[in-house]
mmCIF file of C-alpha atoms and ligand atoms in Angstrom:
data_model
loop_
_atom_site.group_PDB
_atom_site.id
_atom_site.type_symbol
_atom_site.label_atom_id
_atom_site.label_comp_id
_atom_site.label_asym_id
_atom_site.label_seq_id
_atom_site.Cartn_x
_atom_site.Cartn_y
_atom_site.Cartn_z
ATOM 1 C CA MET A 1284 29.985 -28.760 12.419
ATOM 2 C CA GLY A 1285 29.557 -27.138 9.229
ATOM 3 C CA CYS A 1286 30.259 -23.465 8.234
ATOM 4 C CA ALA A 1287 26.583 -22.592 8.162
ATOM 5 C CA ALA A 1288 26.424 -23.533 11.969
ATOM 6 C CA LEU A 1289 29.260 -21.527 12.739
ATOM 7 C CA LEU A 1290 27.744 -18.306 11.244
ATOM 8 C CA ALA A 1291 24.458 -18.975 12.802
ATOM 9 C CA VAL A 1292 26.305 -18.919 16.436
ATOM 10 C CA ALA A 1293 28.263 -15.925 15.339
ATOM 11 C CA ALA A 1294 25.359 -14.179 14.332
ATOM 12 C CA LEU A 1295 23.578 -14.709 17.716
ATOM 13 C CA LEU A 1296 26.724 -13.334 19.437
ATOM 14 C CA ALA A 1297 27.221 -10.359 17.283
ATOM 15 C CA PRO A 1298 24.880 -7.826 18.886
ATOM 16 C CA ALA A 1299 26.550 -8.488 22.413
ATOM 17 C CA ALA A 1300 30.083 -8.645 20.919
ATOM 18 C CA ALA A 1301 29.588 -5.428 19.087
ATOM 19 C CA TRP A 1302 29.736 -3.618 22.439
ATOM 20 C CA ALA A 1303 32.703 -5.399 23.878
ATOM 21 C CA PRO A 1304 35.733 -3.230 23.211
ATOM 22 C CA SER A 1305 39.195 -5.269 22.132
ATOM 23 C CA ALA A 1306 41.869 -5.141 24.627
ATOM 24 C CA GLU A 1307 43.876 -2.957 22.342
ATOM 25 C CA ASP A 1308 41.119 -0.326 22.198
ATOM 26 C CA GLU A 1309 40.682 -0.328 26.014
ATOM 27 C CA LEU A 1310 44.303 0.009 26.311
ATOM 28 C CA LEU A 1311 44.460 3.046 24.171
ATOM 29 C CA PHE A 1312 41.553 4.583 26.032
ATOM 30 C CA LYS A 1313 43.479 3.870 29.494
ATOM 31 C CA ALA A 1314 46.476 5.619 28.001
ATOM 32 C CA TRP A 1315 44.532 8.550 26.663
ATOM 33 C CA MET A 1316 42.716 9.033 30.081
ATOM 34 C CA LEU A 1317 46.105 8.902 31.885
ATOM 35 C CA GLN A 1318 47.566 11.349 29.240
ATOM 36 C CA ASN A 1319 44.420 13.766 29.678
ATOM 37 C CA ASN A 1320 44.070 13.350 33.314
ATOM 38 C CA ARG A 1321 40.724 11.585 33.254
ATOM 39 C CA ARG A 1322 39.094 9.625 35.868
ATOM 40 C CA TYR A 1323 35.669 8.183 35.604
ATOM 41 C CA ASP A 1324 33.585 6.442 38.319
ATOM 42 C CA PRO A 1325 32.575 2.986 37.334
ATOM 43 C CA GLY A 1326 29.201 3.858 36.133
ATOM 44 C CA GLU A 1327 30.477 6.271 33.726
ATOM 45 C CA TYR A 1328 33.352 4.467 32.286
ATOM 46 C CA PRO A 1329 31.736 2.188 29.740
ATOM 47 C CA ARG A 1330 29.712 5.183 28.160
ATOM 48 C CA ARG A 1331 33.114 7.277 27.837
ATOM 49 C CA LEU A 1332 34.874 4.164 26.340
ATOM 50 C CA ARG A 1333 32.078 3.850 23.689
ATOM 51 C CA THR A 1334 32.121 7.683 22.911
ATOM 52 C CA PHE A 1335 35.991 7.492 22.698
ATOM 53 C CA LEU A 1336 35.722 4.425 20.326
ATOM 54 C CA GLY A 1337 32.985 6.315 18.372
ATOM 55 C CA ASN A 1338 35.044 9.107 17.868
ATOM 56 C CA LYS A 1339 38.209 7.283 16.881
ATOM 57 C CA ARG A 1340 36.380 5.442 14.370
ATOM 58 C CA GLN A 1341 35.120 8.756 13.011
ATOM 59 C CA ILE A 1342 38.672 9.937 12.861
ATOM 60 C CA GLU A 1343 39.994 6.875 11.205
ATOM 61 C CA GLU A 1344 37.408 7.066 8.357
ATOM 62 C CA HIS A 1345 37.888 10.562 7.791
ATOM 63 C CA ASN A 1346 41.754 10.393 7.479
ATOM 64 C CA ALA A 1347 41.447 7.384 5.133
ATOM 65 C CA GLY A 1348 39.363 9.568 2.577
ATOM 66 C CA ASN A 1349 40.843 12.346 0.442
ATOM 67 C CA HIS A 1350 40.445 15.542 2.480
ATOM 68 C CA SER A 1351 42.164 18.972 2.820
ATOM 69 C CA TYR A 1352 42.499 18.406 6.570
ATOM 70 C CA GLN A 1353 43.433 15.612 9.164
ATOM 71 C CA MET A 1354 41.604 14.695 12.146
ATOM 72 C CA GLY A 1355 43.319 13.142 15.442
ATOM 73 C CA LEU A 1356 42.524 12.297 19.091
ATOM 74 C CA ASN A 1357 42.744 15.303 21.413
ATOM 75 C CA GLN A 1358 41.533 16.205 24.712
ATOM 76 C CA PHE A 1359 37.880 16.296 23.448
ATOM 77 C CA SER A 1360 37.903 12.599 22.376
ATOM 78 C CA ASP A 1361 35.674 11.399 25.273
ATOM 79 C CA LEU A 1362 32.738 13.668 24.280
ATOM 80 C CA THR A 1363 29.732 13.665 22.039
ATOM 81 C CA PHE A 1364 29.379 16.641 20.149
ATOM 82 C CA ALA A 1365 26.193 17.547 22.157
ATOM 83 C CA GLU A 1366 28.243 17.466 25.243
ATOM 84 C CA PHE A 1367 31.196 19.369 23.685
ATOM 85 C CA LYS A 1368 28.861 22.061 22.388
ATOM 86 C CA LYS A 1369 27.298 22.583 25.810
ATOM 87 C CA LEU A 1370 30.939 23.259 27.504
ATOM 88 C CA PHE A 1371 32.826 25.078 25.065
ATOM 89 C CA LEU A 1372 30.460 26.992 22.517
ATOM 90 C CA TRP A 1373 27.706 29.696 22.510
ATOM 91 C CA ARG A 1374 24.301 28.301 23.652
ATOM 92 C CA GLU A 1375 22.303 31.088 21.868
ATOM 93 C CA PRO A 1376 22.902 33.431 18.792
ATOM 94 C CA GLN A 1377 24.869 36.556 19.508
ATOM 95 C CA ASN A 1378 23.998 39.985 17.813
ATOM 96 C CA CYS A 1379 26.609 39.974 15.352
ATOM 97 C CA SER A 1380 24.968 41.706 12.401
ATOM 98 C CA ALA A 1381 26.727 44.894 11.912
ATOM 99 C CA THR A 1382 25.977 44.738 8.229
ATOM 100 C CA LYS A 1383 27.579 47.895 7.438
ATOM 101 C CA GLY A 1384 31.023 48.234 9.030
ATOM 102 C CA ASN A 1385 33.296 51.219 9.372
ATOM 103 C CA PHE A 1386 36.570 49.504 8.207
ATOM 104 C CA LEU A 1387 37.838 51.809 5.302
ATOM 105 C CA ARG A 1388 39.176 49.987 2.482
ATOM 106 C CA SER A 1389 42.434 51.480 1.021
ATOM 107 C CA SER A 1390 44.009 51.398 -2.386
ATOM 108 C CA GLY A 1391 47.238 49.301 -3.156
ATOM 109 C CA PRO A 1392 47.401 45.491 -2.953
ATOM 110 C CA SER A 1393 47.406 43.484 0.394
ATOM 111 C CA PRO A 1394 50.279 41.221 0.691
ATOM 112 C CA ASP A 1395 49.873 37.787 -1.006
ATOM 113 C CA SER A 1396 50.586 36.249 2.763
ATOM 114 C CA ILE A 1397 51.346 37.013 5.972
ATOM 115 C CA ASP A 1398 51.860 35.398 9.474
ATOM 116 C CA TRP A 1399 52.022 37.818 12.538
ATOM 117 C CA ARG A 1400 53.606 35.195 14.384
ATOM 118 C CA LYS A 1401 56.751 35.288 12.479
ATOM 119 C CA LYS A 1402 56.782 39.242 11.917
ATOM 120 C CA GLY A 1403 58.098 39.811 15.493
ATOM 121 C CA ASN A 1404 57.017 39.302 19.000
ATOM 122 C CA TYR A 1405 53.349 40.176 18.382
ATOM 123 C CA VAL A 1406 51.186 37.268 19.465
ATOM 124 C CA THR A 1407 50.968 35.786 23.043
ATOM 125 C CA PRO A 1408 51.299 31.987 23.484
ATOM 126 C CA VAL A 1409 47.878 30.129 22.820
ATOM 127 C CA LYS A 1410 45.464 30.179 25.981
ATOM 128 C CA ASN A 1411 42.818 27.790 27.378
ATOM 129 C CA GLN A 1412 39.328 28.687 27.901
ATOM 130 C CA GLY A 1413 38.434 25.568 29.702
ATOM 131 C CA PRO A 1414 34.890 24.562 30.227
ATOM 132 C CA CYS A 1415 33.301 27.929 29.803
ATOM 133 C CA GLY A 1416 31.904 29.383 26.656
ATOM 134 C CA SER A 1417 34.252 32.307 26.752
ATOM 135 C CA CYS A 1418 35.982 31.951 23.521
ATOM 136 C CA TRP A 1419 34.968 35.537 22.666
ATOM 137 C CA THR A 1420 37.097 36.994 25.496
ATOM 138 C CA PHE A 1421 40.153 35.162 24.195
ATOM 139 C CA SER A 1422 39.403 36.409 20.642
ATOM 140 C CA THR A 1423 39.127 39.953 22.208
ATOM 141 C CA THR A 1424 42.305 39.904 24.187
ATOM 142 C CA GLY A 1425 44.387 37.957 21.583
ATOM 143 C CA CYS A 1426 43.434 40.713 19.212
ATOM 144 C CA LEU A 1427 44.092 43.804 21.433
ATOM 145 C CA GLU A 1428 47.308 42.170 22.496
ATOM 146 C CA SER A 1429 48.479 41.843 19.134
ATOM 147 C CA ALA A 1430 47.423 45.469 18.106
ATOM 148 C CA ILE A 1431 49.302 47.043 21.001
ATOM 149 C CA ALA A 1432 52.253 44.844 20.357
ATOM 150 C CA ILE A 1433 52.232 45.935 16.656
ATOM 151 C CA ALA A 1434 51.822 49.586 17.735
ATOM 152 C CA THR A 1435 54.329 49.783 20.659
ATOM 153 C CA GLY A 1436 56.545 46.594 20.484
ATOM 154 C CA LYS A 1437 55.288 45.599 23.862
ATOM 155 C CA LEU A 1438 53.353 42.279 24.238
ATOM 156 C CA LEU A 1439 51.291 42.456 27.128
ATOM 157 C CA SER A 1440 48.849 39.283 28.283
ATOM 158 C CA LEU A 1441 45.457 40.666 29.050
ATOM 159 C CA ALA A 1442 42.562 39.601 31.305
ATOM 160 C CA GLU A 1443 40.061 37.472 29.873
ATOM 161 C CA GLN A 1444 38.207 37.149 33.276
ATOM 162 C CA GLN A 1445 37.580 40.833 33.515
ATOM 163 C CA LEU A 1446 35.460 40.493 30.212
ATOM 164 C CA VAL A 1447 33.776 37.453 31.681
ATOM 165 C CA ASP A 1448 32.738 39.148 34.921
ATOM 166 C CA CYS A 1449 32.314 42.826 33.823
ATOM 167 C CA ALA A 1450 31.220 43.167 30.272
ATOM 168 C CA GLN A 1451 27.305 42.536 30.623
ATOM 169 C CA ALA A 1452 26.259 45.879 29.823
ATOM 170 C CA PHE A 1453 27.583 45.293 26.187
ATOM 171 C CA ASN A 1454 25.357 42.405 25.542
ATOM 172 C CA ASN A 1455 28.067 39.764 26.760
ATOM 173 C CA HIS A 1456 27.173 36.813 29.026
ATOM 174 C CA GLY A 1457 30.398 35.528 30.576
ATOM 175 C CA CYS A 1458 30.638 31.761 30.121
ATOM 176 C CA SER A 1459 27.416 31.578 27.954
ATOM 177 C CA GLY A 1460 28.815 33.758 25.130
ATOM 178 C CA GLY A 1461 29.522 37.400 23.887
ATOM 179 C CA LEU A 1462 31.189 39.080 20.867
ATOM 180 C CA PRO A 1463 34.594 40.414 20.462
ATOM 181 C CA SER A 1464 33.235 43.590 18.777
ATOM 182 C CA GLN A 1465 30.819 44.294 21.925
ATOM 183 C CA ALA A 1466 34.169 43.475 24.183
ATOM 184 C CA PHE A 1467 35.937 46.047 22.439
ATOM 185 C CA GLU A 1468 33.114 48.468 23.008
ATOM 186 C CA TYR A 1469 33.012 47.537 26.715
ATOM 187 C CA ILE A 1470 37.116 48.251 26.962
ATOM 188 C CA LEU A 1471 36.672 51.592 25.183
ATOM 189 C CA TYR A 1472 33.960 52.864 27.441
ATOM 190 C CA ASN A 1473 34.996 51.246 30.697
ATOM 191 C CA LYS A 1474 38.378 52.787 30.126
ATOM 192 C CA GLY A 1475 40.692 49.977 30.267
ATOM 193 C CA LEU A 1476 41.395 46.380 30.636
ATOM 194 C CA MET A 1477 43.877 44.732 33.613
ATOM 195 C CA GLY A 1478 46.457 42.272 32.889
ATOM 196 C CA GLU A 1479 46.231 38.371 33.264
ATOM 197 C CA ASP A 1480 48.566 38.708 36.126
ATOM 198 C CA THR A 1481 46.448 41.020 38.127
ATOM 199 C CA TYR A 1482 43.006 39.432 37.060
ATOM 200 C CA PRO A 1483 43.770 35.665 36.565
ATOM 201 C CA TYR A 1484 41.339 33.533 34.595
ATOM 202 C CA ARG A 1485 39.130 31.159 36.150
ATOM 203 C CA ALA A 1486 36.903 29.603 33.737
ATOM 204 C CA GLU A 1487 33.589 30.537 35.380
ATOM 205 C CA ASN A 1488 31.199 33.454 35.793
ATOM 206 C CA GLY A 1489 32.199 35.603 38.684
ATOM 207 C CA THR A 1490 31.566 39.247 40.048
ATOM 208 C CA CYS A 1491 33.375 42.265 38.462
ATOM 209 C CA LYS A 1492 36.714 43.008 40.364
ATOM 210 C CA PHE A 1493 37.824 45.737 38.113
ATOM 211 C CA GLN A 1494 40.441 48.222 39.480
ATOM 212 C CA PRO A 1495 40.810 51.235 37.167
ATOM 213 C CA GLU A 1496 44.310 51.893 38.478
ATOM 214 C CA LYS A 1497 45.527 48.473 37.357
ATOM 215 C CA ALA A 1498 44.333 48.882 33.953
ATOM 216 C CA ILE A 1499 47.015 48.390 31.179
ATOM 217 C CA ALA A 1500 45.411 48.316 27.756
ATOM 218 C CA PHE A 1501 43.089 50.930 26.387
ATOM 219 C CA VAL A 1502 40.778 51.040 23.041
ATOM 220 C CA LYS A 1503 40.428 54.284 21.178
ATOM 221 C CA ASP A 1504 37.894 53.006 18.352
ATOM 222 C CA VAL A 1505 36.418 49.859 17.395
ATOM 223 C CA ILE A 1506 36.567 48.790 13.783
ATOM 224 C CA ASN A 1507 33.510 46.547 12.441
ATOM 225 C CA ILE A 1508 34.341 44.871 9.188
ATOM 226 C CA THR A 1509 31.351 44.948 6.876
ATOM 227 C CA GLN A 1510 29.482 41.636 6.781
ATOM 228 C CA TYR A 1511 30.863 38.983 4.369
ATOM 229 C CA ASP A 1512 33.482 41.311 3.212
ATOM 230 C CA GLU A 1513 36.177 38.701 3.309
ATOM 231 C CA ASP A 1514 38.532 40.918 1.164
ATOM 232 C CA GLY A 1515 38.026 43.672 3.753
ATOM 233 C CA MET A 1516 39.267 40.910 6.265
ATOM 234 C CA VAL A 1517 42.471 40.177 4.091
ATOM 235 C CA GLU A 1518 43.277 43.976 4.043
ATOM 236 C CA ALA A 1519 42.905 44.521 7.652
ATOM 237 C CA VAL A 1520 45.240 41.512 8.652
ATOM 238 C CA GLY A 1521 47.530 42.299 5.901
ATOM 239 C CA LYS A 1522 47.856 45.893 6.413
ATOM 240 C CA HIS A 1523 46.875 46.167 10.082
ATOM 241 C CA ASN A 1524 46.726 43.569 12.618
ATOM 242 C CA PRO A 1525 45.215 40.240 13.580
ATOM 243 C CA VAL A 1526 41.309 40.198 13.383
ATOM 244 C CA SER A 1527 38.528 38.633 15.541
ATOM 245 C CA PHE A 1528 36.189 36.685 13.624
ATOM 246 C CA ALA A 1529 33.391 34.171 14.706
ATOM 247 C CA PHE A 1530 32.282 31.044 12.681
ATOM 248 C CA GLU A 1531 30.104 27.892 13.010
ATOM 249 C CA VAL A 1532 31.928 24.757 14.748
ATOM 250 C CA THR A 1533 30.415 21.669 13.544
ATOM 251 C CA SER A 1534 30.946 18.232 14.782
ATOM 252 C CA ASN A 1535 33.790 17.312 12.779
ATOM 253 C CA PHE A 1536 35.978 20.443 13.937
ATOM 254 C CA MET A 1537 36.459 19.224 17.228
ATOM 255 C CA HIS A 1538 38.725 16.559 16.014
ATOM 256 C CA TYR A 1539 40.661 18.838 14.085
ATOM 257 C CA ARG A 1540 44.438 17.864 13.943
ATOM 258 C CA LYS A 1541 46.247 19.746 10.909
ATOM 259 C CA GLY A 1542 45.561 20.913 7.247
ATOM 260 C CA VAL A 1543 43.152 23.291 5.632
ATOM 261 C CA TYR A 1544 39.841 22.930 7.422
ATOM 262 C CA SER A 1545 36.818 23.054 5.018
ATOM 263 C CA ASN A 1546 33.164 21.983 5.254
ATOM 264 C CA PRO A 1547 30.643 21.934 2.709
ATOM 265 C CA ARG A 1548 27.784 21.383 5.207
ATOM 266 C CA CYS A 1549 28.221 24.150 7.588
ATOM 267 C CA GLU A 1550 26.122 27.377 7.823
ATOM 268 C CA HIS A 1551 27.198 31.019 6.883
ATOM 269 C CA THR A 1552 25.050 33.386 8.538
ATOM 270 C CA PRO A 1553 25.619 35.449 11.592
ATOM 271 C CA ASP A 1554 22.900 33.690 13.513
ATOM 272 C CA LYS A 1555 24.625 30.186 13.104
ATOM 273 C CA VAL A 1556 28.247 31.257 14.296
ATOM 274 C CA ASN A 1557 29.080 29.792 17.710
ATOM 275 C CA HIS A 1558 32.641 30.449 18.380
ATOM 276 C CA ALA A 1559 34.954 33.618 18.285
ATOM 277 C CA VAL A 1560 38.703 33.129 17.449
ATOM 278 C CA LEU A 1561 41.574 35.281 16.095
ATOM 279 C CA ALA A 1562 43.116 35.373 12.404
ATOM 280 C CA VAL A 1563 46.509 36.034 12.836
ATOM 281 C CA GLY A 1564 47.760 35.586 9.162
ATOM 282 C CA TYR A 1565 46.690 34.316 5.849
ATOM 283 C CA GLY A 1566 48.373 32.239 2.999
ATOM 284 C CA GLU A 1567 47.947 29.710 0.127
ATOM 285 C CA GLU A 1568 48.817 25.983 -0.143
ATOM 286 C CA ASN A 1569 48.406 24.036 -3.356
ATOM 287 C CA GLY A 1570 46.066 26.700 -4.846
ATOM 288 C CA THR A 1571 43.812 26.543 -1.695
ATOM 289 C CA PRO A 1572 43.869 29.874 0.173
ATOM 290 C CA TYR A 1573 43.629 29.809 3.834
ATOM 291 C CA TRP A 1574 43.581 31.652 7.146
ATOM 292 C CA ILE A 1575 45.956 31.030 9.991
ATOM 293 C CA VAL A 1576 43.961 31.164 13.206
ATOM 294 C CA LYS A 1577 44.617 31.313 16.852
ATOM 295 C CA ASN A 1578 42.041 29.317 18.986
ATOM 296 C CA SER A 1579 41.590 28.950 22.806
ATOM 297 C CA TRP A 1580 41.629 25.391 23.375
ATOM 298 C CA GLY A 1581 45.195 25.176 24.713
ATOM 299 C CA PRO A 1582 48.525 24.257 22.731
ATOM 300 C CA LEU A 1583 47.884 20.708 22.577
ATOM 301 C CA TRP A 1584 44.900 21.072 20.284
ATOM 302 C CA GLY A 1585 45.082 21.100 16.425
ATOM 303 C CA MET A 1586 48.297 22.512 15.148
ATOM 304 C CA GLU A 1587 49.924 23.753 18.481
ATOM 305 C CA GLY A 1588 46.630 25.432 19.150
ATOM 306 C CA TYR A 1589 46.191 26.856 15.958
ATOM 307 C CA PHE A 1590 44.260 25.835 12.904
ATOM 308 C CA LEU A 1591 43.989 26.687 9.028
ATOM 309 C CA ILE A 1592 40.584 27.338 7.569
ATOM 310 C CA GLU A 1593 39.737 27.744 3.896
ATOM 311 C CA ARG A 1594 39.711 31.500 2.750
ATOM 312 C CA GLY A 1595 37.691 33.372 0.107
ATOM 313 C CA LYS A 1596 34.223 31.256 0.476
ATOM 314 C CA ASN A 1597 32.978 32.697 3.736
ATOM 315 C CA MET A 1598 33.674 29.247 5.141
ATOM 316 C CA CYS A 1599 31.228 28.533 7.990
ATOM 317 C CA GLY A 1600 30.422 32.139 8.268
ATOM 318 C CA LEU A 1601 33.756 33.295 9.015
ATOM 319 C CA ALA A 1602 33.286 36.585 7.346
ATOM 320 C CA ALA A 1603 29.986 37.395 9.011
ATOM 321 C CA CYS A 1604 31.091 38.976 12.288
ATOM 322 C CA ALA A 1605 34.745 40.501 12.102
ATOM 323 C CA SER A 1606 36.271 43.221 14.176
ATOM 324 C CA TYR A 1607 39.293 44.637 15.604
ATOM 325 C CA PRO A 1608 40.305 47.403 18.126
ATOM 326 C CA VAL A 1609 42.394 50.482 17.580
ATOM 327 C CA PRO A 1610 44.620 50.815 20.805
ATOM 328 C CA GLN A 1611 45.037 53.746 22.747
ATOM 329 C CA VAL A 1612 48.900 54.034 23.271
HETATM 330 C C1 LIG B 2224 41.432 14.631 -4.001
HETATM 331 O O1 LIG B 2224 40.743 15.523 -3.846
HETATM 332 C C2 LIG B 2224 41.446 16.629 -4.617
HETATM 333 C C3 LIG B 2224 40.560 17.964 -4.524
HETATM 334 O O2 LIG B 2224 39.129 17.754 -4.403
HETATM 335 C C4 LIG B 2224 41.226 16.199 -6.168
HETATM 336 O O3 LIG B 2224 41.968 17.111 -7.152
HETATM 337 C C5 LIG B 2224 42.155 14.898 -6.166
HETATM 338 O O4 LIG B 2224 42.104 14.265 -7.564
HETATM 339 C C6 LIG B 2224 41.745 13.718 -5.424
HETATM 340 N N1 LIG B 2224 42.380 12.575 -5.318
HETATM 341 C C7 LIG B 2224 42.249 11.450 -5.354
HETATM 342 C C8 LIG B 2224 43.084 10.468 -5.356
HETATM 343 O O5 LIG B 2224 40.855 10.992 -5.385
HETATM 344 C C1 LIG B 2225 20.791 41.420 21.197
HETATM 345 O O1 LIG B 2225 20.499 42.921 21.338
HETATM 346 C C2 LIG B 2225 19.412 43.086 22.146
HETATM 347 C C3 LIG B 2225 19.350 44.681 22.231
HETATM 348 O O2 LIG B 2225 20.503 45.322 22.486
HETATM 349 C C4 LIG B 2225 19.353 42.535 23.530
HETATM 350 O O3 LIG B 2225 18.369 42.921 24.539
HETATM 351 C C5 LIG B 2225 19.816 41.054 23.459
HETATM 352 O O4 LIG B 2225 19.970 40.518 24.945
HETATM 353 C C6 LIG B 2225 21.056 40.872 22.772
HETATM 354 N N1 LIG B 2225 21.148 39.306 22.526
HETATM 355 C C7 LIG B 2225 22.272 38.627 23.018
HETATM 356 C C8 LIG B 2225 22.354 37.224 22.641
HETATM 357 O O5 LIG B 2225 23.154 39.347 23.296
HETATM 358 C C1 LIG B 2226 27.020 33.707 33.409
HETATM 359 O O1 LIG B 2226 26.538 35.160 33.590
HETATM 360 C C2 LIG B 2226 25.517 35.627 32.572
HETATM 361 C C3 LIG B 2226 25.313 37.142 33.010
HETATM 362 O O2 LIG B 2226 26.366 37.771 33.407
HETATM 363 C C4 LIG B 2226 24.540 34.625 32.317
HETATM 364 O O3 LIG B 2226 23.625 35.370 31.450
HETATM 365 C C5 LIG B 2226 24.729 33.332 32.048
HETATM 366 O O4 LIG B 2226 23.695 32.420 32.110
HETATM 367 C C6 LIG B 2226 25.725 32.976 33.080
HETATM 368 N N1 LIG B 2226 26.331 31.473 32.639
HETATM 369 C C7 LIG B 2226 26.667 30.408 33.243
HETATM 370 C C8 LIG B 2226 27.218 29.195 32.444
HETATM 371 O O5 LIG B 2226 26.399 30.475 34.671
HETATM 372 C C1 LIG B 2227 30.635 47.595 15.918
HETATM 373 O O1 LIG B 2227 29.826 46.599 16.432
HETATM 374 C C2 LIG B 2227 29.447 46.710 17.922
HETATM 375 C C3 LIG B 2227 28.746 45.509 18.317
HETATM 376 O O2 LIG B 2227 28.684 44.641 17.451
HETATM 377 C C4 LIG B 2227 28.390 48.024 17.886
HETATM 378 O O3 LIG B 2227 28.139 48.182 19.019
HETATM 379 C C5 LIG B 2227 29.243 49.211 17.212
HETATM 380 O O4 LIG B 2227 28.377 50.257 17.195
HETATM 381 C C6 LIG B 2227 29.636 48.900 16.021
HETATM 382 N N1 LIG B 2227 30.495 50.140 15.508
HETATM 383 C C7 LIG B 2227 30.427 50.650 14.443
HETATM 384 C C8 LIG B 2227 31.295 51.894 14.149
HETATM 385 O O5 LIG B 2227 29.389 50.320 13.448
#
């Protein structure tokens, strides 16, 4: 038999063969399932395996290129971006359009770099929002925890679930989204936030169980940074404390592993941001300025739960919607 005939047979087999994973790929997937505690019924398994291998290919192609950040497999690797979005991000645009903020710029330079994690015991360990669009509550607690710690030297862990359950009157929507600035307003007018220990996180909508006598954190004022004033954000983080902000998560971000995230194709406006996080510092690497950001997808995601994102370009709308609280201490 000549080569031409063999090729013809191979061409006939190819469409079917393309769906058959190699033994090696399947082994990798099974190890990943074990590590990530995943079980599927037999009907779902082939679809998950296919999604996983598609993600793996995307990660390998990205890492073979010349990029400022690397991708890697993580707890989201069996999800399509559409599924990921539904589970972890906001479903509808939030009202983050404080075009004119009340943050007062001062004279004098901000530090060239800062990392509040290294300046003292000012940042709580990375938490995990689970399958609930409650990122905004983690950005809020993280910011207030750090502001209180910097003001008093006492690092508390605060209750996201209270914000999920109780902050609706301030345009927040539990597991369906909300904004740190609106959550700070809630804490201010509600007169307090309870601790993680007395109001534990459950990753689902619930009824409000706030007990005023158990409140341990209080807000005196809410500072909004003027829309797109990224220098204002630098000054706030450099001279005051970590700052809550929102940005647009796109499909490549869910695979982030390490390095300075940058994306020429994401949106930059407040109506497109879909995830809130916490800037705990900033710096510069090989001429690229970046933010150091605390996420709420657990300590196994990204750089021990953190990521770096390019600074100075309103990357993915990160300067569209930034704020922090002034704690009452
Ligand atoms: C990689 O990208 C950087 C920044 O865009 C560029 O300066 C550098 O020359 C590129 N290196 C290669 C090997 O393409
Ligand atoms: C935006 O604000 C308006 C007016 O306060 C409110 O009715 C609407 O529900 C808000 N939208 C969101 C997504 O919070
Ligand atoms: C959670 O509750 C809010 C109202 O408090 C509602 O708007 C939202 O749809 C709920 N989300 C889920 C996922 O149940
Ligand atoms: C800050 O933003 C929140 C919500 O986005 C808003 O309710 C509040 O009025 C703003 N505060 C100031 C002083 O502009």
